């Protein structure tokens, strides 16, 4: 599994209130870096997999459709959440 998947699964295993705070933190920095308005995770309950999307205005785009820089900054933001438990 790729690093992003592992990090998202760690966040998804948190209690609901902590997950909400984690995604608020991610979304704050996506906006701050002028990348997107929100990270959205669509789950496939049959396979246990998910697809990450970025919401920009009223559009929803697959993360895979973004450039290398965007796909590299997200794991850094996610690592901050997981390593700094006092953030959430």
PDB file of N, CA and C in Angstrom, residues 39-79:
ATOM      1  N   UNK A  39     -10.679  17.922   1.249  1.00  0.00           N
ATOM      2  CA  UNK A  39     -10.354  16.545   0.882  1.00  0.00           C
ATOM      3  C   UNK A  39     -11.593  15.713   1.161  1.00  0.00           C
ATOM      4  N   UNK A  40     -12.038  14.976   0.168  1.00  0.00           N
ATOM      5  CA  UNK A  40     -13.201  14.104   0.313  1.00  0.00           C
ATOM      6  C   UNK A  40     -12.754  12.667   0.093  1.00  0.00           C
ATOM      7  N   UNK A  41     -13.236  11.771   0.919  1.00  0.00           N
ATOM      8  CA  UNK A  41     -12.899  10.352   0.801  1.00  0.00           C
ATOM      9  C   UNK A  41     -14.183   9.592   0.500  1.00  0.00           C
ATOM     10  N   UNK A  42     -14.219   8.958  -0.664  1.00  0.00           N
ATOM     11  CA  UNK A  42     -15.363   8.109  -1.020  1.00  0.00           C
ATOM     12  C   UNK A  42     -14.981   6.657  -0.763  1.00  0.00           C
ATOM     13  N   UNK A  43     -15.752   5.999   0.084  1.00  0.00           N
ATOM     14  CA  UNK A  43     -15.468   4.622   0.475  1.00  0.00           C
ATOM     15  C   UNK A  43     -16.227   3.628  -0.392  1.00  0.00           C
ATOM     16  N   UNK A  44     -15.571   2.528  -0.693  1.00  0.00           N
ATOM     17  CA  UNK A  44     -16.225   1.394  -1.342  1.00  0.00           C
ATOM     18  C   UNK A  44     -16.363   0.332  -0.257  1.00  0.00           C
ATOM     19  N   UNK A  45     -17.541   0.229   0.306  1.00  0.00           N
ATOM     20  CA  UNK A  45     -17.753  -0.676   1.441  1.00  0.00           C
ATOM     21  C   UNK A  45     -17.570  -2.141   1.071  1.00  0.00           C
ATOM     22  N   UNK A  46     -17.730  -2.480  -0.199  1.00  0.00           N
ATOM     23  CA  UNK A  46     -17.559  -3.874  -0.623  1.00  0.00           C
ATOM     24  C   UNK A  46     -16.097  -4.302  -0.592  1.00  0.00           C
ATOM     25  N   UNK A  47     -15.196  -3.402  -1.008  1.00  0.00           N
ATOM     26  CA  UNK A  47     -13.779  -3.772  -1.099  1.00  0.00           C
ATOM     27  C   UNK A  47     -12.948  -3.232   0.065  1.00  0.00           C
ATOM     28  N   UNK A  48     -13.469  -2.233   0.756  1.00  0.00           N
ATOM     29  CA  UNK A  48     -12.695  -1.603   1.824  1.00  0.00           C
ATOM     30  C   UNK A  48     -11.752  -0.535   1.296  1.00  0.00           C
ATOM     31  N   UNK A  49     -11.745  -0.327  -0.014  1.00  0.00           N
ATOM     32  CA  UNK A  49     -10.898   0.693  -0.623  1.00  0.00           C
ATOM     33  C   UNK A  49     -11.596   2.043  -0.595  1.00  0.00           C
ATOM     34  N   UNK A  50     -10.864   3.065  -0.969  1.00  0.00           N
ATOM     35  CA  UNK A  50     -11.438   4.395  -1.041  1.00  0.00           C
ATOM     36  C   UNK A  50     -10.794   5.150  -2.199  1.00  0.00           C
ATOM     37  N   UNK A  51     -11.475   6.214  -2.610  1.00  0.00           N
ATOM     38  CA  UNK A  51     -10.941   7.115  -3.625  1.00  0.00           C
ATOM     39  C   UNK A  51     -10.900   8.512  -3.027  1.00  0.00           C
ATOM     40  N   UNK A  52      -9.716   9.142  -3.042  1.00  0.00           N
ATOM     41  CA  UNK A  52      -9.613  10.506  -2.536  1.00  0.00           C
ATOM     42  C   UNK A  52      -9.923  11.528  -3.638  1.00  0.00           C
ATOM     43  N   UNK A  53     -10.708  12.513  -3.281  1.00  0.00           N
ATOM     44  CA  UNK A  53     -11.063  13.608  -4.176  1.00  0.00           C
ATOM     45  C   UNK A  53     -10.697  14.927  -3.513  1.00  0.00           C
ATOM     46  N   UNK A  54     -10.461  15.926  -4.324  1.00  0.00           N
ATOM     47  CA  UNK A  54     -10.317  17.279  -3.827  1.00  0.00           C
ATOM     48  C   UNK A  54     -11.492  18.086  -4.349  1.00  0.00           C
ATOM     49  N   UNK A  55     -12.097  18.846  -3.452  1.00  0.00           N
ATOM     50  CA  UNK A  55     -13.228  19.693  -3.811  1.00  0.00           C
ATOM     51  C   UNK A  55     -12.708  21.105  -4.030  1.00  0.00           C
ATOM     52  N   UNK A  56     -13.006  21.631  -5.206  1.00  0.00           N
ATOM     53  CA  UNK A  56     -12.634  23.001  -5.539  1.00  0.00           C
ATOM     54  C   UNK A  56     -13.901  23.690  -6.015  1.00  0.00           C
ATOM     55  N   UNK A  57     -14.387  24.611  -5.201  1.00  0.00           N
ATOM     56  CA  UNK A  57     -15.670  25.237  -5.516  1.00  0.00           C
ATOM     57  C   UNK A  57     -16.749  24.174  -5.512  1.00  0.00           C
ATOM     58  N   UNK A  58     -17.475  24.064  -6.616  1.00  0.00           N
ATOM     59  CA  UNK A  58     -18.529  23.047  -6.679  1.00  0.00           C
ATOM     60  C   UNK A  58     -18.088  21.812  -7.469  1.00  0.00           C
ATOM     61  N   UNK A  59     -16.782  21.730  -7.792  1.00  0.00           N
ATOM     62  CA  UNK A  59     -16.258  20.581  -8.534  1.00  0.00           C
ATOM     63  C   UNK A  59     -15.548  19.614  -7.602  1.00  0.00           C
ATOM     64  N   UNK A  60     -15.631  18.350  -7.948  1.00  0.00           N
ATOM     65  CA  UNK A  60     -14.962  17.290  -7.198  1.00  0.00           C
ATOM     66  C   UNK A  60     -14.055  16.564  -8.195  1.00  0.00           C
ATOM     67  N   UNK A  61     -12.738  16.548  -7.905  1.00  0.00           N
ATOM     68  CA  UNK A  61     -11.774  15.947  -8.826  1.00  0.00           C
ATOM     69  C   UNK A  61     -10.949  14.890  -8.106  1.00  0.00           C
ATOM     70  N   UNK A  62     -10.688  13.790  -8.794  1.00  0.00           N
ATOM     71  CA  UNK A  62      -9.841  12.743  -8.223  1.00  0.00           C
ATOM     72  C   UNK A  62      -8.463  13.302  -7.889  1.00  0.00           C
ATOM     73  N   UNK A  63      -7.942  12.923  -6.751  1.00  0.00           N
ATOM     74  CA  UNK A  63      -6.604  13.355  -6.354  1.00  0.00           C
ATOM     75  C   UNK A  63      -5.573  12.949  -7.403  1.00  0.00           C
ATOM     76  N   UNK A  64      -5.761  11.794  -8.011  1.00  0.00           N
ATOM     77  CA  UNK A  64      -4.825  11.304  -9.022  1.00  0.00           C
ATOM     78  C   UNK A  64      -4.726  12.238 -10.224  1.00  0.00           C
ATOM     79  N   UNK A  65      -5.716  13.100 -10.430  1.00  0.00           N
ATOM     80  CA  UNK A  65      -5.700  14.033 -11.551  1.00  0.00           C
ATOM     81  C   UNK A  65      -4.908  15.305 -11.258  1.00  0.00           C
ATOM     82  N   UNK A  66      -4.397  15.426 -10.043  1.00  0.00           N
ATOM     83  CA  UNK A  66      -3.614  16.590  -9.666  1.00  0.00           C
ATOM     84  C   UNK A  66      -2.133  16.308  -9.877  1.00  0.00           C
ATOM     85  N   UNK A  67      -1.357  17.353  -9.872  1.00  0.00           N
ATOM     86  CA  UNK A  67       0.078  17.234 -10.097  1.00  0.00           C
ATOM     87  C   UNK A  67       0.823  16.599  -8.936  1.00  0.00           C
ATOM     88  N   UNK A  68       2.079  16.356  -9.184  1.00  0.00           N
ATOM     89  CA  UNK A  68       2.949  15.694  -8.218  1.00  0.00           C
ATOM     90  C   UNK A  68       3.050  16.466  -6.910  1.00  0.00           C
ATOM     91  N   UNK A  69       3.136  17.780  -6.983  1.00  0.00           N
ATOM     92  CA  UNK A  69       3.273  18.586  -5.767  1.00  0.00           C
ATOM     93  C   UNK A  69       2.103  18.417  -4.816  1.00  0.00           C
ATOM     94  N   UNK A  70       0.901  18.417  -5.353  1.00  0.00           N
ATOM     95  CA  UNK A  70      -0.294  18.244  -4.527  1.00  0.00           C
ATOM     96  C   UNK A  70      -0.317  16.870  -3.881  1.00  0.00           C
ATOM     97  N   UNK A  71       0.038  15.852  -4.647  1.00  0.00           N
ATOM     98  CA  UNK A  71       0.019  14.501  -4.089  1.00  0.00           C
ATOM     99  C   UNK A  71       1.140  14.284  -3.081  1.00  0.00           C
ATOM    100  N   UNK A  72       2.135  15.166  -3.073  1.00  0.00           N
ATOM    101  CA  UNK A  72       3.217  15.059  -2.097  1.00  0.00           C
ATOM    102  C   UNK A  72       2.940  15.849  -0.823  1.00  0.00           C
ATOM    103  N   UNK A  73       2.213  16.952  -0.926  1.00  0.00           N
ATOM    104  CA  UNK A  73       1.941  17.769   0.268  1.00  0.00           C
ATOM    105  C   UNK A  73       0.914  17.118   1.184  1.00  0.00           C
ATOM    106  N   UNK A  74      -0.043  16.399   0.616  1.00  0.00           N
ATOM    107  CA  UNK A  74      -1.078  15.773   1.448  1.00  0.00           C
ATOM    108  C   UNK A  74      -0.508  14.781   2.468  1.00  0.00           C
ATOM    109  N   UNK A  75       0.395  13.884   2.092  1.00  0.00           N
ATOM    110  CA  UNK A  75       0.957  12.993   3.117  1.00  0.00           C
ATOM    111  C   UNK A  75       1.692  13.750   4.225  1.00  0.00           C
ATOM    112  N   UNK A  76       2.306  14.869   3.897  1.00  0.00           N
ATOM    113  CA  UNK A  76       2.989  15.667   4.923  1.00  0.00           C
ATOM    114  C   UNK A  76       1.971  16.212   5.917  1.00  0.00           C
ATOM    115  N   UNK A  77       0.874  16.743   5.404  1.00  0.00           N
ATOM    116  CA  UNK A  77      -0.187  17.267   6.284  1.00  0.00           C
ATOM    117  C   UNK A  77      -0.763  16.137   7.136  1.00  0.00           C
ATOM    118  N   UNK A  78      -0.998  14.984   6.528  1.00  0.00           N
ATOM    119  CA  UNK A  78      -1.547  13.841   7.271  1.00  0.00           C
ATOM    120  C   UNK A  78      -0.580  13.364   8.353  1.00  0.00           C
ATOM    121  N   UNK A  79       0.707  13.364   8.053  1.00  0.00           N
ATOM    122  CA  UNK A  79       1.706  12.956   9.055  1.00  0.00           C
ATOM    123  C   UNK A  79       1.710  13.914  10.243  1.00  0.00           C
TER     124      UNK A  79
END
